[in-house]
Amino acid sequence: MAKSQQTYSKTEKEKKRLKKREEKQKKKVARKAAKDGTEGIPFAYVDHMGNLVDTPPDPTKKVKVDAEDIVLGIPKKEEGDEEKFDPVRSGKVSFYDFNKGFGFIIDSENNEKYFVHV
């Protein structure tokens, strides 16, 4: 008596593959049915306050804006707007290592520590 050419594991793999194919086909049919039921992309409108709403905005509340009034980019600086920056700072040395040539200085204005290297 000859042994069967298909082993148990081969038959199990075949069953698993067929089951997977059937599930995939069912999902495909379900997606197609769900797709036919929708009416498309829903619309969202923006009202006069900038909020998203389902209904179209009221045209009487629409505000007209002139294109010349819109400022693009960075506004020009006026001469009086600039603050004077003093690059010289004063402070107290809190730590300094002579061998390695670095240390920390505490600023006298805002008490921040600054790293210095010589």
mmCIF file with all atom_site columns, C-alpha atoms in Angstrom:
data_model
loop_
_atom_site.group_PDB
_atom_site.id
_atom_site.type_symbol
_atom_site.label_atom_id
_atom_site.label_alt_id
_atom_site.label_comp_id
_atom_site.label_asym_id
_atom_site.label_entity_id
_atom_site.label_seq_id
_atom_site.pdbx_PDB_ins_code
_atom_site.Cartn_x
_atom_site.Cartn_y
_atom_site.Cartn_z
_atom_site.occupancy
_atom_site.B_iso_or_equiv
_atom_site.pdbx_formal_charge
_atom_site.auth_seq_id
_atom_site.auth_comp_id
_atom_site.auth_asym_id
_atom_site.auth_atom_id
_atom_site.pdbx_PDB_model_num
ATOM 1   C CA . MET A 1 1   ? 0.000   0.000   0.000  1.00 0.00 ? 1   MET A CA 1
ATOM 2   C CA . ALA A 1 2   ? 1.476   3.359   -1.079 1.00 0.00 ? 2   ALA A CA 1
ATOM 3   C CA . LYS A 1 3   ? 1.599   6.431   1.157  1.00 0.00 ? 3   LYS A CA 1
ATOM 4   C CA . SER A 1 4   ? -0.385  9.495   0.226  1.00 0.00 ? 4   SER A CA 1
ATOM 5   C CA . GLN A 1 5   ? 1.608   12.128  -1.640 1.00 0.00 ? 5   GLN A CA 1
ATOM 6   C CA . GLN A 1 6   ? 0.119   14.917  0.481  1.00 0.00 ? 6   GLN A CA 1
ATOM 7   C CA . THR A 1 7   ? 1.174   15.084  4.077  1.00 0.00 ? 7   THR A CA 1
ATOM 8   C CA . TYR A 1 8   ? -0.945  16.437  6.894  1.00 0.00 ? 8   TYR A CA 1
ATOM 9   C CA . SER A 1 9   ? 0.924   19.761  6.940  1.00 0.00 ? 9   SER A CA 1
ATOM 10  C CA . LYS A 1 10  ? 0.382   20.241  3.187  1.00 0.00 ? 10  LYS A CA 1
ATOM 11  C CA . THR A 1 11  ? -3.368  19.775  3.544  1.00 0.00 ? 11  THR A CA 1
ATOM 12  C CA . GLU A 1 12  ? -3.475  22.174  6.518  1.00 0.00 ? 12  GLU A CA 1
ATOM 13  C CA . LYS A 1 13  ? -1.557  24.826  4.565  1.00 0.00 ? 13  LYS A CA 1
ATOM 14  C CA . GLU A 1 14  ? -3.948  24.422  1.648  1.00 0.00 ? 14  GLU A CA 1
ATOM 15  C CA . LYS A 1 15  ? -6.982  24.791  3.946  1.00 0.00 ? 15  LYS A CA 1
ATOM 16  C CA . LYS A 1 16  ? -5.460  27.888  5.548  1.00 0.00 ? 16  LYS A CA 1
ATOM 17  C CA . ARG A 1 17  ? -4.729  29.430  2.142  1.00 0.00 ? 17  ARG A CA 1
ATOM 18  C CA . LEU A 1 18  ? -8.277  28.787  0.917  1.00 0.00 ? 18  LEU A CA 1
ATOM 19  C CA . LYS A 1 19  ? -9.763  30.195  4.126  1.00 0.00 ? 19  LYS A CA 1
ATOM 20  C CA . LYS A 1 20  ? -7.608  33.333  3.787  1.00 0.00 ? 20  LYS A CA 1
ATOM 21  C CA . ARG A 1 21  ? -8.733  33.761  0.165  1.00 0.00 ? 21  ARG A CA 1
ATOM 22  C CA . GLU A 1 22  ? -12.414 33.439  1.153  1.00 0.00 ? 22  GLU A CA 1
ATOM 23  C CA . GLU A 1 23  ? -12.007 36.037  3.943  1.00 0.00 ? 23  GLU A CA 1
ATOM 24  C CA . LYS A 1 24  ? -10.285 38.398  1.523  1.00 0.00 ? 24  LYS A CA 1
ATOM 25  C CA . GLN A 1 25  ? -13.129 37.969  -0.982 1.00 0.00 ? 25  GLN A CA 1
ATOM 26  C CA . LYS A 1 26  ? -15.722 38.666  1.761  1.00 0.00 ? 26  LYS A CA 1
ATOM 27  C CA . LYS A 1 27  ? -13.871 41.858  2.804  1.00 0.00 ? 27  LYS A CA 1
ATOM 28  C CA . LYS A 1 28  ? -13.714 42.967  -0.825 1.00 0.00 ? 28  LYS A CA 1
ATOM 29  C CA . VAL A 1 29  ? -17.482 42.482  -1.265 1.00 0.00 ? 29  VAL A CA 1
ATOM 30  C CA . ALA A 1 30  ? -18.163 44.310  2.038  1.00 0.00 ? 30  ALA A CA 1
ATOM 31  C CA . ARG A 1 31  ? -15.978 47.278  1.000  1.00 0.00 ? 31  ARG A CA 1
ATOM 32  C CA . LYS A 1 32  ? -17.679 47.462  -2.369 1.00 0.00 ? 32  LYS A CA 1
ATOM 33  C CA . ALA A 1 33  ? -21.136 47.431  -0.726 1.00 0.00 ? 33  ALA A CA 1
ATOM 34  C CA . ALA A 1 34  ? -20.096 50.149  1.747  1.00 0.00 ? 34  ALA A CA 1
ATOM 35  C CA . LYS A 1 35  ? -18.655 52.276  -1.043 1.00 0.00 ? 35  LYS A CA 1
ATOM 36  C CA . ASP A 1 36  ? -21.911 52.200  -3.020 1.00 0.00 ? 36  ASP A CA 1
ATOM 37  C CA . GLY A 1 37  ? -23.861 53.442  0.018  1.00 0.00 ? 37  GLY A CA 1
ATOM 38  C CA . THR A 1 38  ? -21.996 56.737  0.448  1.00 0.00 ? 38  THR A CA 1
ATOM 39  C CA . GLU A 1 39  ? -23.007 59.859  -1.414 1.00 0.00 ? 39  GLU A CA 1
ATOM 40  C CA . GLY A 1 40  ? -19.487 61.295  -1.705 1.00 0.00 ? 40  GLY A CA 1
ATOM 41  C CA . ILE A 1 41  ? -17.341 63.755  0.161  1.00 0.00 ? 41  ILE A CA 1
ATOM 42  C CA . PRO A 1 42  ? -19.298 65.793  2.729  1.00 0.00 ? 42  PRO A CA 1
ATOM 43  C CA . PHE A 1 43  ? -18.899 69.556  2.497  1.00 0.00 ? 43  PHE A CA 1
ATOM 44  C CA . ALA A 1 44  ? -17.734 71.788  5.315  1.00 0.00 ? 44  ALA A CA 1
ATOM 45  C CA . TYR A 1 45  ? -18.196 75.549  5.225  1.00 0.00 ? 45  TYR A CA 1
ATOM 46  C CA . VAL A 1 46  ? -16.360 78.288  7.099  1.00 0.00 ? 46  VAL A CA 1
ATOM 47  C CA . ASP A 1 47  ? -18.571 80.885  8.767  1.00 0.00 ? 47  ASP A CA 1
ATOM 48  C CA . HIS A 1 48  ? -17.738 84.581  9.288  1.00 0.00 ? 48  HIS A CA 1
ATOM 49  C CA . MET A 1 49  ? -15.995 83.753  12.595 1.00 0.00 ? 49  MET A CA 1
ATOM 50  C CA . GLY A 1 50  ? -13.696 81.142  10.990 1.00 0.00 ? 50  GLY A CA 1
ATOM 51  C CA . ASN A 1 51  ? -15.436 78.053  12.429 1.00 0.00 ? 51  ASN A CA 1
ATOM 52  C CA . LEU A 1 52  ? -16.317 74.954  10.369 1.00 0.00 ? 52  LEU A CA 1
ATOM 53  C CA . VAL A 1 53  ? -20.091 74.456  9.961  1.00 0.00 ? 53  VAL A CA 1
ATOM 54  C CA . ASP A 1 54  ? -22.372 72.137  7.942  1.00 0.00 ? 54  ASP A CA 1
ATOM 55  C CA . THR A 1 55  ? -24.548 74.909  6.505  1.00 0.00 ? 55  THR A CA 1
ATOM 56  C CA . PRO A 1 56  ? -23.403 77.565  4.019  1.00 0.00 ? 56  PRO A CA 1
ATOM 57  C CA . PRO A 1 57  ? -22.458 80.912  5.596  1.00 0.00 ? 57  PRO A CA 1
ATOM 58  C CA . ASP A 1 58  ? -24.820 83.882  5.586  1.00 0.00 ? 58  ASP A CA 1
ATOM 59  C CA . PRO A 1 59  ? -23.812 86.173  2.683  1.00 0.00 ? 59  PRO A CA 1
ATOM 60  C CA . THR A 1 60  ? -25.003 89.285  4.560  1.00 0.00 ? 60  THR A CA 1
ATOM 61  C CA . LYS A 1 61  ? -22.273 88.797  7.206  1.00 0.00 ? 61  LYS A CA 1
ATOM 62  C CA . LYS A 1 62  ? -19.516 88.592  4.597  1.00 0.00 ? 62  LYS A CA 1
ATOM 63  C CA . VAL A 1 63  ? -16.790 91.205  5.056  1.00 0.00 ? 63  VAL A CA 1
ATOM 64  C CA . LYS A 1 64  ? -15.044 92.662  2.012  1.00 0.00 ? 64  LYS A CA 1
ATOM 65  C CA . VAL A 1 65  ? -11.263 93.046  2.337  1.00 0.00 ? 65  VAL A CA 1
ATOM 66  C CA . ASP A 1 66  ? -9.138  95.121  -0.035 1.00 0.00 ? 66  ASP A CA 1
ATOM 67  C CA . ALA A 1 67  ? -6.029  93.393  -1.351 1.00 0.00 ? 67  ALA A CA 1
ATOM 68  C CA . GLU A 1 68  ? -3.952  96.503  -0.656 1.00 0.00 ? 68  GLU A CA 1
ATOM 69  C CA . ASP A 1 69  ? -4.749  96.270  3.066  1.00 0.00 ? 69  ASP A CA 1
ATOM 70  C CA . ILE A 1 70  ? -3.085  92.848  3.398  1.00 0.00 ? 70  ILE A CA 1
ATOM 71  C CA . VAL A 1 71  ? 0.559   93.107  4.470  1.00 0.00 ? 71  VAL A CA 1
ATOM 72  C CA . LEU A 1 72  ? 2.829   90.446  3.031  1.00 0.00 ? 72  LEU A CA 1
ATOM 73  C CA . GLY A 1 73  ? 6.184   89.764  4.633  1.00 0.00 ? 73  GLY A CA 1
ATOM 74  C CA . ILE A 1 74  ? 7.857   91.581  7.476  1.00 0.00 ? 74  ILE A CA 1
ATOM 75  C CA . PRO A 1 75  ? 6.952   95.253  7.979  1.00 0.00 ? 75  PRO A CA 1
ATOM 76  C CA . LYS A 1 76  ? 9.736   97.797  7.572  1.00 0.00 ? 76  LYS A CA 1
ATOM 77  C CA . LYS A 1 77  ? 11.500  98.853  10.764 1.00 0.00 ? 77  LYS A CA 1
ATOM 78  C CA . GLU A 1 78  ? 11.304  102.457 11.793 1.00 0.00 ? 78  GLU A CA 1
ATOM 79  C CA . GLU A 1 79  ? 14.402  104.217 13.085 1.00 0.00 ? 79  GLU A CA 1
ATOM 80  C CA . GLY A 1 80  ? 12.814  104.901 16.471 1.00 0.00 ? 80  GLY A CA 1
ATOM 81  C CA . ASP A 1 81  ? 11.753  101.255 16.975 1.00 0.00 ? 81  ASP A CA 1
ATOM 82  C CA . GLU A 1 82  ? 15.276  99.857  17.340 1.00 0.00 ? 82  GLU A CA 1
ATOM 83  C CA . GLU A 1 83  ? 16.620  99.241  20.825 1.00 0.00 ? 83  GLU A CA 1
ATOM 84  C CA . LYS A 1 84  ? 20.232  100.014 21.535 1.00 0.00 ? 84  LYS A CA 1
ATOM 85  C CA . PHE A 1 85  ? 22.253  96.859  22.217 1.00 0.00 ? 85  PHE A CA 1
ATOM 86  C CA . ASP A 1 86  ? 25.300  97.209  24.427 1.00 0.00 ? 86  ASP A CA 1
ATOM 87  C CA . PRO A 1 87  ? 27.744  94.343  23.659 1.00 0.00 ? 87  PRO A CA 1
ATOM 88  C CA . VAL A 1 88  ? 29.841  95.035  26.767 1.00 0.00 ? 88  VAL A CA 1
ATOM 89  C CA . ARG A 1 89  ? 28.554  93.175  29.819 1.00 0.00 ? 89  ARG A CA 1
ATOM 90  C CA . SER A 1 90  ? 29.835  93.246  33.384 1.00 0.00 ? 90  SER A CA 1
ATOM 91  C CA . GLY A 1 91  ? 29.799  90.475  35.944 1.00 0.00 ? 91  GLY A CA 1
ATOM 92  C CA . LYS A 1 92  ? 31.609  88.506  38.618 1.00 0.00 ? 92  LYS A CA 1
ATOM 93  C CA . VAL A 1 93  ? 33.818  85.455  37.998 1.00 0.00 ? 93  VAL A CA 1
ATOM 94  C CA . SER A 1 94  ? 32.287  82.537  39.913 1.00 0.00 ? 94  SER A CA 1
ATOM 95  C CA . PHE A 1 95  ? 34.719  79.816  38.785 1.00 0.00 ? 95  PHE A CA 1
ATOM 96  C CA . TYR A 1 96  ? 37.861  79.657  36.669 1.00 0.00 ? 96  TYR A CA 1
ATOM 97  C CA . ASP A 1 97  ? 40.212  76.736  35.999 1.00 0.00 ? 97  ASP A CA 1
ATOM 98  C CA . PHE A 1 98  ? 43.689  78.042  35.080 1.00 0.00 ? 98  PHE A CA 1
ATOM 99  C CA . ASN A 1 99  ? 44.944  74.656  33.877 1.00 0.00 ? 99  ASN A CA 1
ATOM 100 C CA . LYS A 1 100 ? 42.131  74.107  31.384 1.00 0.00 ? 100 LYS A CA 1
ATOM 101 C CA . GLY A 1 101 ? 41.454  77.792  30.622 1.00 0.00 ? 101 GLY A CA 1
ATOM 102 C CA . PHE A 1 102 ? 37.688  77.975  31.142 1.00 0.00 ? 102 PHE A CA 1
ATOM 103 C CA . GLY A 1 103 ? 35.278  79.339  33.717 1.00 0.00 ? 103 GLY A CA 1
ATOM 104 C CA . PHE A 1 104 ? 31.900  80.876  34.484 1.00 0.00 ? 104 PHE A CA 1
ATOM 105 C CA . ILE A 1 105 ? 30.888  84.508  34.927 1.00 0.00 ? 105 ILE A CA 1
ATOM 106 C CA . ILE A 1 106 ? 27.672  85.597  36.701 1.00 0.00 ? 106 ILE A CA 1
ATOM 107 C CA . ASP A 1 107 ? 26.076  88.566  34.929 1.00 0.00 ? 107 ASP A CA 1
ATOM 108 C CA . SER A 1 108 ? 25.433  91.522  37.233 1.00 0.00 ? 108 SER A CA 1
ATOM 109 C CA . GLU A 1 109 ? 22.177  92.534  35.449 1.00 0.00 ? 109 GLU A CA 1
ATOM 110 C CA . ASN A 1 110 ? 20.210  89.294  35.312 1.00 0.00 ? 110 ASN A CA 1
ATOM 111 C CA . ASN A 1 111 ? 22.257  86.843  37.474 1.00 0.00 ? 111 ASN A CA 1
ATOM 112 C CA . GLU A 1 112 ? 22.734  84.359  34.609 1.00 0.00 ? 112 GLU A CA 1
ATOM 113 C CA . LYS A 1 113 ? 25.853  82.181  34.384 1.00 0.00 ? 113 LYS A CA 1
ATOM 114 C CA . TYR A 1 114 ? 27.899  82.458  31.193 1.00 0.00 ? 114 TYR A CA 1
ATOM 115 C CA . PHE A 1 115 ? 30.589  80.012  30.099 1.00 0.00 ? 115 PHE A CA 1
ATOM 116 C CA . VAL A 1 116 ? 33.904  81.583  29.074 1.00 0.00 ? 116 VAL A CA 1
ATOM 117 C CA . HIS A 1 117 ? 36.939  80.016  27.423 1.00 0.00 ? 117 HIS A CA 1
ATOM 118 C CA . VAL A 1 118 ? 40.353  81.595  26.973 1.00 0.00 ? 118 VAL A CA 1
#
